[in-house]
Coordinates of C-alpha atoms in Angstrom, one line a residue:
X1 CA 33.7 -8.2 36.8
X2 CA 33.0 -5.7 39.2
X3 CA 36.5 -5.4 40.4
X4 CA 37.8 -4.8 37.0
X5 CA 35.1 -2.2 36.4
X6 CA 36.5 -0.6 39.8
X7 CA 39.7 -0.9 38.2
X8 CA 39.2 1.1 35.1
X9 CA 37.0 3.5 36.7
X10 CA 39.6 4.1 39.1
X11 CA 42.5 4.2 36.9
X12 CA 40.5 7.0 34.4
X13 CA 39.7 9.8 37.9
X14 CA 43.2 9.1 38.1
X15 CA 44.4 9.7 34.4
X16 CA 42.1 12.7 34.5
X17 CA 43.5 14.4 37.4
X18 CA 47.0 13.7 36.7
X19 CA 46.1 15.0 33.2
X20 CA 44.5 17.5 34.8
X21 CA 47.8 18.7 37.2
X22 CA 50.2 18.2 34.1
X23 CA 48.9 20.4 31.7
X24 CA 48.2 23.3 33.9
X25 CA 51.6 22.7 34.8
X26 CA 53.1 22.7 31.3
X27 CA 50.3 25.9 30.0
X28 CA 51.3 28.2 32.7
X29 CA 55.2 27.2 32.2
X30 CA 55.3 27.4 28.6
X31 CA 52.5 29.8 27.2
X32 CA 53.6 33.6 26.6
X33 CA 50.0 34.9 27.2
X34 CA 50.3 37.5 29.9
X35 CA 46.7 38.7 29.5
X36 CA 44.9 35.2 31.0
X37 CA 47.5 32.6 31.1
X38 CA 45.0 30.8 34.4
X39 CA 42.1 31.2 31.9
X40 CA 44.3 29.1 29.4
X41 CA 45.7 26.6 31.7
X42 CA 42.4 25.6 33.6
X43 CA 40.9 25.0 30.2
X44 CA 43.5 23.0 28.6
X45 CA 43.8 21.2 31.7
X46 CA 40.3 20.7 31.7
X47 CA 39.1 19.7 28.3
X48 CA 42.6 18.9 27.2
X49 CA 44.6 16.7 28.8
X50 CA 42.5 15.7 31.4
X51 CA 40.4 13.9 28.9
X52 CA 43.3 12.7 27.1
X53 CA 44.9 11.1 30.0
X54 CA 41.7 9.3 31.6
X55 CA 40.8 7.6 28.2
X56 CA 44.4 6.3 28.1
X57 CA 44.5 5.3 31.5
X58 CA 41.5 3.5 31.1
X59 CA 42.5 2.1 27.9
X60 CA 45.7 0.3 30.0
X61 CA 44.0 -0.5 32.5
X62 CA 41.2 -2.0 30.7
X63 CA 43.6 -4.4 28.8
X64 CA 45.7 -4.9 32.0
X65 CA 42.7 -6.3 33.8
X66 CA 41.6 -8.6 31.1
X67 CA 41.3 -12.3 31.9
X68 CA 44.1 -14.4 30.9
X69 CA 43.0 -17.2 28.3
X70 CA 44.0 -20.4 29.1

């Protein structure tokens, strides 16, 4: 139990940081804001796809570390 809650805690800092990285990425790439395109990026990345990311990466992992039935 406690490893699999390692697990999924683990795999959601990770979702939410890679998140995180790819949607500043993709704002500051593909928005035509001039007047605060960093603005726009850190909170997209931030209550955007950060978010989005960790709950699906804890989603997999969650059903990746389930217990096999027998």
């Amino acid at each position: 139990m406690p490893r699999r809650v390692f697990a999924i805690l683990a795999a959601i800092l990770a979702g939410y940081a890679l998140g995180g990285l790819l949607g500043y990425a993709l704002v500051t790439s593909a928005s035509p804001n001039t007047h605060d395109k960093t603005v726009e990026a850190a909170m997209t990345a931030a209550f955007v796809t950060g978010p989005v990311f960790a709950i699906l990466a804890g989603s997999i992992a969650a059903l990746r570390s389930r217990r096999k039935s027998r």
